[in-house]
Short mmCIF file of C-alpha atoms and ligand atoms in Angstrom, two decimals:
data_model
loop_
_atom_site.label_atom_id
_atom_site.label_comp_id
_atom_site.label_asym_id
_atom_site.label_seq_id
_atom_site.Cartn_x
_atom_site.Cartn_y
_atom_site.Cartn_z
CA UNK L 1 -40.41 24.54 5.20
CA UNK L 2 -38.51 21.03 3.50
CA UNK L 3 -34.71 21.39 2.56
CA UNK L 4 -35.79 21.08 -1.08
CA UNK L 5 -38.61 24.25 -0.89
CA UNK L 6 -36.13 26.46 0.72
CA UNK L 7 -33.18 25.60 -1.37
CA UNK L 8 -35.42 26.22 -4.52
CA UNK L 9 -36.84 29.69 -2.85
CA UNK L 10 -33.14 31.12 -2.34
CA UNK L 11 -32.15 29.98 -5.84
CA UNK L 12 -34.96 31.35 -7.45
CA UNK L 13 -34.34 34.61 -5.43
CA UNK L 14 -30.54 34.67 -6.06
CA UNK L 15 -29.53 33.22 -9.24
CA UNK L 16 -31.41 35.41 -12.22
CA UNK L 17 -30.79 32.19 -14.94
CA UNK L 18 -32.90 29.69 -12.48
CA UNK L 19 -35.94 32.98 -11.95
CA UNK L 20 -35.82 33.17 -15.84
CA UNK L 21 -36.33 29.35 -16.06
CA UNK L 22 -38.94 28.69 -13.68
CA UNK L 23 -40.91 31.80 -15.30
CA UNK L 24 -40.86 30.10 -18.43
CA UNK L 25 -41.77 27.11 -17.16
CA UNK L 26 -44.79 28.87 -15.57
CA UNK L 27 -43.96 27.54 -12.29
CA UNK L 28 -43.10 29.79 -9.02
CA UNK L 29 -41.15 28.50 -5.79
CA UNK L 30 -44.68 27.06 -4.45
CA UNK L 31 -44.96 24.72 -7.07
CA UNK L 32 -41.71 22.72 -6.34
CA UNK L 33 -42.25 21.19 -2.89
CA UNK L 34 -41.53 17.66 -3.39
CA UNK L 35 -39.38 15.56 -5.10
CA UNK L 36 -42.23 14.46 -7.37
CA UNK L 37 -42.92 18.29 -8.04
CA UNK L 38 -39.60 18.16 -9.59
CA UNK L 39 -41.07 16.49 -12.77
CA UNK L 40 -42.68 19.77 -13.91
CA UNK L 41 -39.14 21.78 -14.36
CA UNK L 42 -38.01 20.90 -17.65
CA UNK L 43 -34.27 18.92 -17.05
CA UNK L 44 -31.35 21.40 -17.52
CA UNK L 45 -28.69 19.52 -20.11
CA UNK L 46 -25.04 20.52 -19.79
CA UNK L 47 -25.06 22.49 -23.31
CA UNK L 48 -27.72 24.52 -21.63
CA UNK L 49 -25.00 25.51 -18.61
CA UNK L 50 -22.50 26.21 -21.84
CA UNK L 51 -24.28 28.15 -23.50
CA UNK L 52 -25.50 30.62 -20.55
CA UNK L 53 -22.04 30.83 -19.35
CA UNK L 54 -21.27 32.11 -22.73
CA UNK L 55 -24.09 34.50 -22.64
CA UNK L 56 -23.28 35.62 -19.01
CA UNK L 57 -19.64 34.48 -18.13
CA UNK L 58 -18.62 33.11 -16.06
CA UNK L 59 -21.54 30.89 -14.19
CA UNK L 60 -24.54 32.10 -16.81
CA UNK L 61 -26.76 33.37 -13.67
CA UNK L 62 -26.54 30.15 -12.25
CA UNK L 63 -24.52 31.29 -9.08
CA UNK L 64 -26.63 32.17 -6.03
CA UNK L 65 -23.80 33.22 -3.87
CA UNK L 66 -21.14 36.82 -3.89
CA UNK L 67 -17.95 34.93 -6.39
CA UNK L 68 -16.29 36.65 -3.35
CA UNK L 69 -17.87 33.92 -0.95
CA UNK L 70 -16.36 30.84 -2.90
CA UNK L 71 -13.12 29.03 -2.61
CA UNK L 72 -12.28 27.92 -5.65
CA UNK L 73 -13.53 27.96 -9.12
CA UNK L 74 -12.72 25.81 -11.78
CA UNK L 75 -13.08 25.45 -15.13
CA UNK L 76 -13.94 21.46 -17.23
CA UNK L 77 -14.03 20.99 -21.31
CA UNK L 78 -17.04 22.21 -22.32
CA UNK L 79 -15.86 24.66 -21.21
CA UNK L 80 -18.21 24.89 -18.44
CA UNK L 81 -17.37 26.57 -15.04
CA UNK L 82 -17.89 25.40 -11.79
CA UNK L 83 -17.71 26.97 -8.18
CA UNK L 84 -17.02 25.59 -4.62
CA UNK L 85 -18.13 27.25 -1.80
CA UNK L 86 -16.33 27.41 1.22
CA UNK L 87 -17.55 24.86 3.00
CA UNK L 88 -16.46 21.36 4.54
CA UNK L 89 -16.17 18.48 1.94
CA UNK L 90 -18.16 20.51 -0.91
CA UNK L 91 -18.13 17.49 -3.25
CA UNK L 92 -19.55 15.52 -0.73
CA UNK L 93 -16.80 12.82 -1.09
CA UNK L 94 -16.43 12.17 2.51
CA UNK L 95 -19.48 9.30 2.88
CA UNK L 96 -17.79 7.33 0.04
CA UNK L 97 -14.18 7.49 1.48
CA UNK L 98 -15.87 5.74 4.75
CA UNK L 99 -17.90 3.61 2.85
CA UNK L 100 -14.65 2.68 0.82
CA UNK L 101 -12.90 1.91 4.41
CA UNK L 102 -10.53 4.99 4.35
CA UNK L 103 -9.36 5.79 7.95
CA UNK L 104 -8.20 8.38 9.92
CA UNK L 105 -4.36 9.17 10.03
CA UNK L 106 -4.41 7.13 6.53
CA UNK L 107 -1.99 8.65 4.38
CA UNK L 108 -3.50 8.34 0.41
CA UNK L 109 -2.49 9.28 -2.64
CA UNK L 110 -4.36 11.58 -5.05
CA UNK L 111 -3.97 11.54 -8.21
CA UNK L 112 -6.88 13.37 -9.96
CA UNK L 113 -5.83 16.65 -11.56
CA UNK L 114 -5.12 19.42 -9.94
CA UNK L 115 -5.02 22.12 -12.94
CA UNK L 116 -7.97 23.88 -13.55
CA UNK L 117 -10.67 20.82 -12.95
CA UNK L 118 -12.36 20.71 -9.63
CA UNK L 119 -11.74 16.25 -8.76
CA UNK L 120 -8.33 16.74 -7.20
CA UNK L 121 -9.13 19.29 -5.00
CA UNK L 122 -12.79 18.00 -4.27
CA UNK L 123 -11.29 14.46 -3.70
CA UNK L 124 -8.74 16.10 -1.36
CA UNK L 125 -11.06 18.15 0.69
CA UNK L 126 -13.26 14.34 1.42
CA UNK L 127 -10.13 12.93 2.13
CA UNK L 128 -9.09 15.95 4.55
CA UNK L 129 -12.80 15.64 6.15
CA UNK L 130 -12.39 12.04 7.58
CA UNK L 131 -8.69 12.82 8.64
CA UNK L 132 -6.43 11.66 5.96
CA UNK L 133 -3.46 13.09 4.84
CA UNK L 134 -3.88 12.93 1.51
CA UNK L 135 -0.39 13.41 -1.16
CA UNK L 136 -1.26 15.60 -3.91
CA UNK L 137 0.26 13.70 -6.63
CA UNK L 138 -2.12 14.72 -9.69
CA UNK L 139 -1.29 13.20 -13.12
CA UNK L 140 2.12 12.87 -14.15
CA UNK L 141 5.60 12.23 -12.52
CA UNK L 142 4.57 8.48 -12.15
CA UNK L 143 8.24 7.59 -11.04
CA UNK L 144 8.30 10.21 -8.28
CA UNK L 145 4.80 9.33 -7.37
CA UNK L 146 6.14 5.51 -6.72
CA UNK L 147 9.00 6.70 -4.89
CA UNK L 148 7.17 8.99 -2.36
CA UNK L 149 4.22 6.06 -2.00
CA UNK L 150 7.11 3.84 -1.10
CA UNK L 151 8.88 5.94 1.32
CA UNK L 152 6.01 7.35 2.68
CA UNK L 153 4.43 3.58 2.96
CA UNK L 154 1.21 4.96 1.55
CA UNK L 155 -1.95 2.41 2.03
CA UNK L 156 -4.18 4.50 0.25
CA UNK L 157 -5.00 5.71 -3.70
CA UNK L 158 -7.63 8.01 -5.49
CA UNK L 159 -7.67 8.45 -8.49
CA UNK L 160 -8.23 7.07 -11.87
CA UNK L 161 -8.21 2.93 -11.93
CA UNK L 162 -6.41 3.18 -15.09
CA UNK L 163 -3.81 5.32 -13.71
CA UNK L 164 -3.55 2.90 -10.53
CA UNK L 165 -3.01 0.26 -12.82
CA UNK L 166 -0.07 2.34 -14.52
CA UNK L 167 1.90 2.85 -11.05
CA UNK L 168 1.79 -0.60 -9.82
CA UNK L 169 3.58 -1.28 -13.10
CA UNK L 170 6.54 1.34 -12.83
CA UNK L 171 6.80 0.20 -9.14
CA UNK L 172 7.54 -3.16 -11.09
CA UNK L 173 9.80 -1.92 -13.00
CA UNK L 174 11.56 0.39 -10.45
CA UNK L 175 11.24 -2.91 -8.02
CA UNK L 176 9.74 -0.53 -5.27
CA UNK L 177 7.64 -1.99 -3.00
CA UNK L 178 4.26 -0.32 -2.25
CA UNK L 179 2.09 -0.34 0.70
CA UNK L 180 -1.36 0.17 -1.00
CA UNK L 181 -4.71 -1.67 0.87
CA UNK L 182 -7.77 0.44 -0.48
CA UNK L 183 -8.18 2.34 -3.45
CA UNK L 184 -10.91 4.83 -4.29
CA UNK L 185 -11.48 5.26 -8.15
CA UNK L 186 -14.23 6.59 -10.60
CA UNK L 187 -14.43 8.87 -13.49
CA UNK L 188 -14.10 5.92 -15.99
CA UNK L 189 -15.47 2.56 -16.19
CA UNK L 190 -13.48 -0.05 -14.18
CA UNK L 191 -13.81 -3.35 -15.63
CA UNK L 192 -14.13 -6.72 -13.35
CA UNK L 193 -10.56 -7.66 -15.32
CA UNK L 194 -9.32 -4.60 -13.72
CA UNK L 195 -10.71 -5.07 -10.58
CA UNK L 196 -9.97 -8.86 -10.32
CA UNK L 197 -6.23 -8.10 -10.81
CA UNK L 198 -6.06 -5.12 -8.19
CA UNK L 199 -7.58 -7.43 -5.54
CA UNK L 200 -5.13 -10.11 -6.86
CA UNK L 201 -2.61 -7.27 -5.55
CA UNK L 202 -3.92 -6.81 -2.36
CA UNK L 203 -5.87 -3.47 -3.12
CA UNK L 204 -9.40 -3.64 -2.07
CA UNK L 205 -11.15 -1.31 -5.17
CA UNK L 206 -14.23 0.83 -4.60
CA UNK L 207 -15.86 2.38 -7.12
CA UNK L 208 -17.55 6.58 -7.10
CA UNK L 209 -19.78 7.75 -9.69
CA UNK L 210 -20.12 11.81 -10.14
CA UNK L 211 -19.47 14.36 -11.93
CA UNK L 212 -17.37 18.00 -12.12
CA UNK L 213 -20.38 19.80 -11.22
CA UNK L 214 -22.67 17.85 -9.29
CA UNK L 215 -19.62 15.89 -6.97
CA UNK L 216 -20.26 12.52 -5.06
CA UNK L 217 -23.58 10.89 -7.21
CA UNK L 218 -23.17 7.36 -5.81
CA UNK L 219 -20.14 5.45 -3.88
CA UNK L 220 -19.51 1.59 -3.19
CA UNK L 221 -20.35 -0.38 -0.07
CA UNK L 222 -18.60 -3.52 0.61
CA UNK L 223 -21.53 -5.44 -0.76
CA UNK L 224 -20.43 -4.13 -4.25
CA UNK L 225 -23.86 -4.35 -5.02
CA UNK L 226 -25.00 -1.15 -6.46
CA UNK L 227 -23.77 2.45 -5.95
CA UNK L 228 -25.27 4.34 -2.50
CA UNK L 229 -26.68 7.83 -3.54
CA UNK L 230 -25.63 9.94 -0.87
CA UNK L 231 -28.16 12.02 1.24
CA UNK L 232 -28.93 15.53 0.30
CA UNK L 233 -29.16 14.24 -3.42
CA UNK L 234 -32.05 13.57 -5.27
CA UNK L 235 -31.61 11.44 -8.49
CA UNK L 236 -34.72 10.67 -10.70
CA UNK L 237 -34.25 8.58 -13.75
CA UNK L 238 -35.79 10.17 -16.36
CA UNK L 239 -37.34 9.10 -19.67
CA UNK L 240 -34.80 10.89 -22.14
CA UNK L 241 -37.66 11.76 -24.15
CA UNK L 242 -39.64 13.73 -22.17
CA UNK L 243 -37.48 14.48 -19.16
CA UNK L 244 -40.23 12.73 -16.40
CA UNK L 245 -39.21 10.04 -13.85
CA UNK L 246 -39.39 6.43 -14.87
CA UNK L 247 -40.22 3.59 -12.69
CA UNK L 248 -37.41 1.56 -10.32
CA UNK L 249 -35.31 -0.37 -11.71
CA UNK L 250 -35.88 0.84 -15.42
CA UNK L 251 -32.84 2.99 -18.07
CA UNK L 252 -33.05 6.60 -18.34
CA UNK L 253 -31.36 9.59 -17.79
CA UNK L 254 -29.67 10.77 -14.25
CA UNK L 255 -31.31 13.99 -13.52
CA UNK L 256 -29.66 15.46 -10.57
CA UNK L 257 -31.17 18.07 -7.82
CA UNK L 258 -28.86 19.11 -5.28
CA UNK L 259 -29.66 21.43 -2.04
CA UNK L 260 -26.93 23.48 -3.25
CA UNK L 261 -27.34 27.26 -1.97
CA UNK L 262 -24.76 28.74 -3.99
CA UNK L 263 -25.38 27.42 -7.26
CA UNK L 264 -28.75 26.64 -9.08
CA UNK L 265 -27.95 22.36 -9.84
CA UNK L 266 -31.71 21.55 -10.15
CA UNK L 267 -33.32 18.91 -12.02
CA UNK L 268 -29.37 19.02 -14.06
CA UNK L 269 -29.44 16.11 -16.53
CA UNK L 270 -25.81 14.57 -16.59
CA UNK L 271 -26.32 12.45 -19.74
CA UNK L 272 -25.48 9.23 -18.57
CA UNK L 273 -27.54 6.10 -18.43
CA UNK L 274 -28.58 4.34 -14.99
CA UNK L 275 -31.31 2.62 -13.06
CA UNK L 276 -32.54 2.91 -9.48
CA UNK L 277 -32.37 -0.18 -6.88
CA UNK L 278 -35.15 0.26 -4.56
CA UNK L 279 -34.38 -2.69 -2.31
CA UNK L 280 -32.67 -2.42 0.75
CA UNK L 281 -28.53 -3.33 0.79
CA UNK L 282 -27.25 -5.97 2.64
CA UNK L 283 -24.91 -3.69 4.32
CA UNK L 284 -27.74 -1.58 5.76
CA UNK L 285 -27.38 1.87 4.56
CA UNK L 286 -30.51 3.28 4.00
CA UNK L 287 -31.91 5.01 0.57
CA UNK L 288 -31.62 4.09 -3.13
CA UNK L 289 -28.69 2.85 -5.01
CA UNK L 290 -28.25 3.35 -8.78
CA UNK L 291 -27.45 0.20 -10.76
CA UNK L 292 -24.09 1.28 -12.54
CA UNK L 293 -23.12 3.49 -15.36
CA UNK L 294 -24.89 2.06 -18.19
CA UNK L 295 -24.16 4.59 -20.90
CA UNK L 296 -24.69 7.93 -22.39
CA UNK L 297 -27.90 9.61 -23.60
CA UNK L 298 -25.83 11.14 -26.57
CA UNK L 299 -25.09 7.61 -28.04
CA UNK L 300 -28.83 7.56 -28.97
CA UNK L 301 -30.28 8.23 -32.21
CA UNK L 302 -33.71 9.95 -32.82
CA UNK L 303 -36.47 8.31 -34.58
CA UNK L 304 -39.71 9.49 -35.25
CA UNK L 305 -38.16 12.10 -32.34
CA UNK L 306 -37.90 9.43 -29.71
CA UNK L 307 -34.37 8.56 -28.63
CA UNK L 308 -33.45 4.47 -29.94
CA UNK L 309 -30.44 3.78 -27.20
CA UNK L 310 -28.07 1.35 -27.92
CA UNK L 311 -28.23 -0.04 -24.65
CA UNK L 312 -32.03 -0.29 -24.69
CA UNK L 313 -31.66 -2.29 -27.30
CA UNK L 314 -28.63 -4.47 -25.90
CA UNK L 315 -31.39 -4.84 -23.12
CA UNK L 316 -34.13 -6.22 -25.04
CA UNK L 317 -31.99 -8.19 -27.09
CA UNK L 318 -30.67 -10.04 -23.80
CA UNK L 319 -34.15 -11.61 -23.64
CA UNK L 320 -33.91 -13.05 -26.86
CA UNK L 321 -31.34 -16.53 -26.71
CA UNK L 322 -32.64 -17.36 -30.15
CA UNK L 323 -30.78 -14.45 -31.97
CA UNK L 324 -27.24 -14.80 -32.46
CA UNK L 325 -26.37 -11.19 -34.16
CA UNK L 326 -28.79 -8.16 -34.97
CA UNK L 327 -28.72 -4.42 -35.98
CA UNK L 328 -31.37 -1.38 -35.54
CA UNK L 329 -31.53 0.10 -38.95
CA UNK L 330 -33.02 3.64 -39.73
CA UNK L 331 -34.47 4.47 -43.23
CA UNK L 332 -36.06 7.29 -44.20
CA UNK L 333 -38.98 7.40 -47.18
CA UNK L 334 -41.05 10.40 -47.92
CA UNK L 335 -39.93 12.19 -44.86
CA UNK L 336 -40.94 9.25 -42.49
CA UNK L 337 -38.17 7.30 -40.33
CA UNK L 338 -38.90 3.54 -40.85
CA UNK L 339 -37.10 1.26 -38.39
CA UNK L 340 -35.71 -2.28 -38.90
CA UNK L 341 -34.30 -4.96 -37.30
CA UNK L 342 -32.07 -7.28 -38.84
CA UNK L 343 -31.52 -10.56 -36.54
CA UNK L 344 -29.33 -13.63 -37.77
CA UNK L 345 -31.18 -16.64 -35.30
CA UNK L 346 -29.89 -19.88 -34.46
CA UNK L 347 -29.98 -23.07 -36.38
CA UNK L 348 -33.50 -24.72 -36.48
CA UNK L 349 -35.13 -21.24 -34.45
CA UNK L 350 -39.20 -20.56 -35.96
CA UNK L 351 -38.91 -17.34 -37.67
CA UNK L 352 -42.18 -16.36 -38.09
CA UNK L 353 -42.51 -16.68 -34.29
CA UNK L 354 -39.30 -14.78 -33.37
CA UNK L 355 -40.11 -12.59 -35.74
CA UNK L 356 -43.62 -12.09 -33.98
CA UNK L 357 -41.99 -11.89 -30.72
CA UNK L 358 -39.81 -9.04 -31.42
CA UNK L 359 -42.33 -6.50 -32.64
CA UNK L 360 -44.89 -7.28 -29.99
CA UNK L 361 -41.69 -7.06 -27.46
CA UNK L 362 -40.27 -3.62 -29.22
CA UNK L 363 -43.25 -1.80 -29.07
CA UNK L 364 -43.71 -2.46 -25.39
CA UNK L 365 -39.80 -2.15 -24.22
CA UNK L 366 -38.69 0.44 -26.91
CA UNK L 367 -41.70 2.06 -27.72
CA UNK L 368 -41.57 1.36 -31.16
CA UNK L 369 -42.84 -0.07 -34.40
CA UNK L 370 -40.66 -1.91 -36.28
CA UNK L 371 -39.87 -4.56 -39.43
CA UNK L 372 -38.01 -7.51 -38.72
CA UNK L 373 -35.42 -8.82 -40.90
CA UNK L 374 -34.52 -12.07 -40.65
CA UNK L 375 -30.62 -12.50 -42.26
CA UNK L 376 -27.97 -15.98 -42.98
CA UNK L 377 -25.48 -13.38 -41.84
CA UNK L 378 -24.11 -10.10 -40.15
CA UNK L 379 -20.56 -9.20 -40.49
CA UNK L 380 -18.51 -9.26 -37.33
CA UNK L 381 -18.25 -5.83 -35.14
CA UNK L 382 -21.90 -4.72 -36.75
CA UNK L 383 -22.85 -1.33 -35.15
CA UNK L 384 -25.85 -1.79 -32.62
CA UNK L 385 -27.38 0.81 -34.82
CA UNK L 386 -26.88 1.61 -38.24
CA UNK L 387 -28.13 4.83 -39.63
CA UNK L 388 -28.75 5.23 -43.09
CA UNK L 389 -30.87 8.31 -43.62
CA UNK L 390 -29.85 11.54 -45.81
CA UNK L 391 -31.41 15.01 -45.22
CA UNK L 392 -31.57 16.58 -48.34
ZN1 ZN J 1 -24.56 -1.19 0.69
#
């Protein structure tokens, strides 16, 4: 029997929410052997999770495992709960430590919440599993956190990039020196400003991607080139329309399965935007890497119920030179969405032809029809998207 068929056959034997949705689904453990099998399970959104905790507090009949048998539970806005089990390195953090360069006998800061969320203690337990001794600093106290990094000569930091950025400053201003090499960050965007002036520092900066219930979804290499997804996780990118797994390398949803015995994460749509990387990395880690955090699916708009992303747009509009400013804009007449795009092009550009270009290239990227617009001007800061309809 594969990892994935016996993982599904305990959770569909032990957690009554996941029985209830493969019934409806029609499907029974059999059906779900492969990854590719995966596709027929409708994706599980996080207001789904919400809403049967609510029903059925406190995991919604998601948990496969005696509440007794866990270690910790936590709870993240939403709110939506979340278990660990007792087991080594539960959010699977260890891998990206390595990868990041963390050492045994490091000593590293942590300073990812500890209060009720799960990413201070599920960064702590990777950082306990390769043999560092991590310093639970959590949020807050950023002159006593200085002052123990100083003494203590700490080399290593988890924890927001934001918030790394924050300490280096009041060890400025305290005139403390600080130790730091590596630094381990995720949980919000680090811009290559950010990044540049941390290395400028000293700190080598690697970057996680995950999330409170799912843990460790991808992790930096040296390369830098793409985030490894770390084994025993299967990511498809779905279409955010109808939930089935796009091709390499193009946007859609991260839909998460994990061979998770204790709690039913299976085909779990996170709402954020990636891509796969199919080639192999320079570094030589095997498996798929997903190309960056490139948004959220609730940034989208429906029209005509299909899903017009802001970034799928950005990404079309990046093959068009000729068109200095544009905006999606939704109408609706007699109960029908019409879509259209209003470009301002550079001096001397053929309209007609642009014009031409960008339906023919809409309806195969986007999968729409649209009008084209062609303006003198838009004004500066236009919204992506612009939606004018009314519902009455
Ligand atoms: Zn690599």
């Amino acid at each position: 029997m594969s990892q994935l068929s016996d993982t599904i056959q305990h959770l569909y034997q032990n957690a009554p929410a996941f029985q209830r949705r493969m019934d409806k689904a029609g499907l029974t453990p059999a059906d779900l052997q492969t990854e590719a099998d995966l596709a027929k399970l409708p994706v599980l959104r996080k207001d789904d999770v919400i809403e049967l905790q609510k029903q059925e507090p406190p995991f919604g009949g998601l948990l496969a495992a005696p509440i007794g048998s866990l270690r910790r539970v936590f709870q993240s806005p939403g709110p939506i709960n979340e278990p660990e089990p007792n087991e080594p390195d539960p959010g699977r953090w260890a891998i990206a430590l390595e990868a990041a360069g963390f050492q045994p006998d490091q000593l590293a800061i942590n300073c990812f919440g500890y209060h009720m969320t799960p990413a201070g203690a599920s960064l702590e337990e990777g950082l306990r599993h390769i043999g560092c001794v991590p310093i639970p600093g959590g949020i807050g106290n950023q002159e006593q956190q200085v002052q123990m990094m100083s003494s203590f000569q700490v080399t290593g930091y988890v924890g927001l990039p934001s918030y790394l950025n924050a300490l280096l400053e009041k060890a400025e201003a305290l005139n403390l020196p600080l130790y730091l090499q590596r630094a381990f960050v995720l949980a919000e965007p680090l811009p290559s400003s950010l990044r540049q002036a941390l290395n400028e520092r000293g700190i080598e900066v690697f970057q996680g991607y995950g999330t409170a219930e799912c843990g460790n979804l991808g992790y930096d290499c040296p390369e830098l080139a793409g985030w490894h997804i770390p084994e025993n996780t299967i990511i498809q990118i779905c279409d955010i329309n109808n939930g089935q797994p796009l091709p390499y390398g193009e946007t859609g949803e991260v839909v998460v399965t994990l061979f998770n015995k204790h709690y039913a994460l299976v085909r779990f749509g996170v709402g954020d935007l990636s891509s796969i990387i199919a080639e192999p990395c320079a570094c030589g880690r095997p498996g798929l890497r997903l190309n960056g955090w490139q948004g959220r699916v609730g940034a989208a708009t429906k029209v005509r119920g299909m899903f017009l992303h802001p970034t799928q747009l950005a990404d079309m509009m990046a093959r068009f030179p000729q068109v200095k400013a544009y905006q999606a804009i939704i109408t609706r007449k007699d109960h029908r969405d019409d879509l259209t795009l209003a470009v301002v092009l550079q001096k001397g550009v053929d309209s007609t032809a642009v014009s031409q270009s960008l339906k023919t290239t809409a309806r195969q990227a986007l999968k729409f029809e649209l009008k084209v617009a062609v303006l003198d001007s838009l004004p500066a800061n236009t919204p992506p998207i612009r939606d004018e309809r009314t519902w009455e």
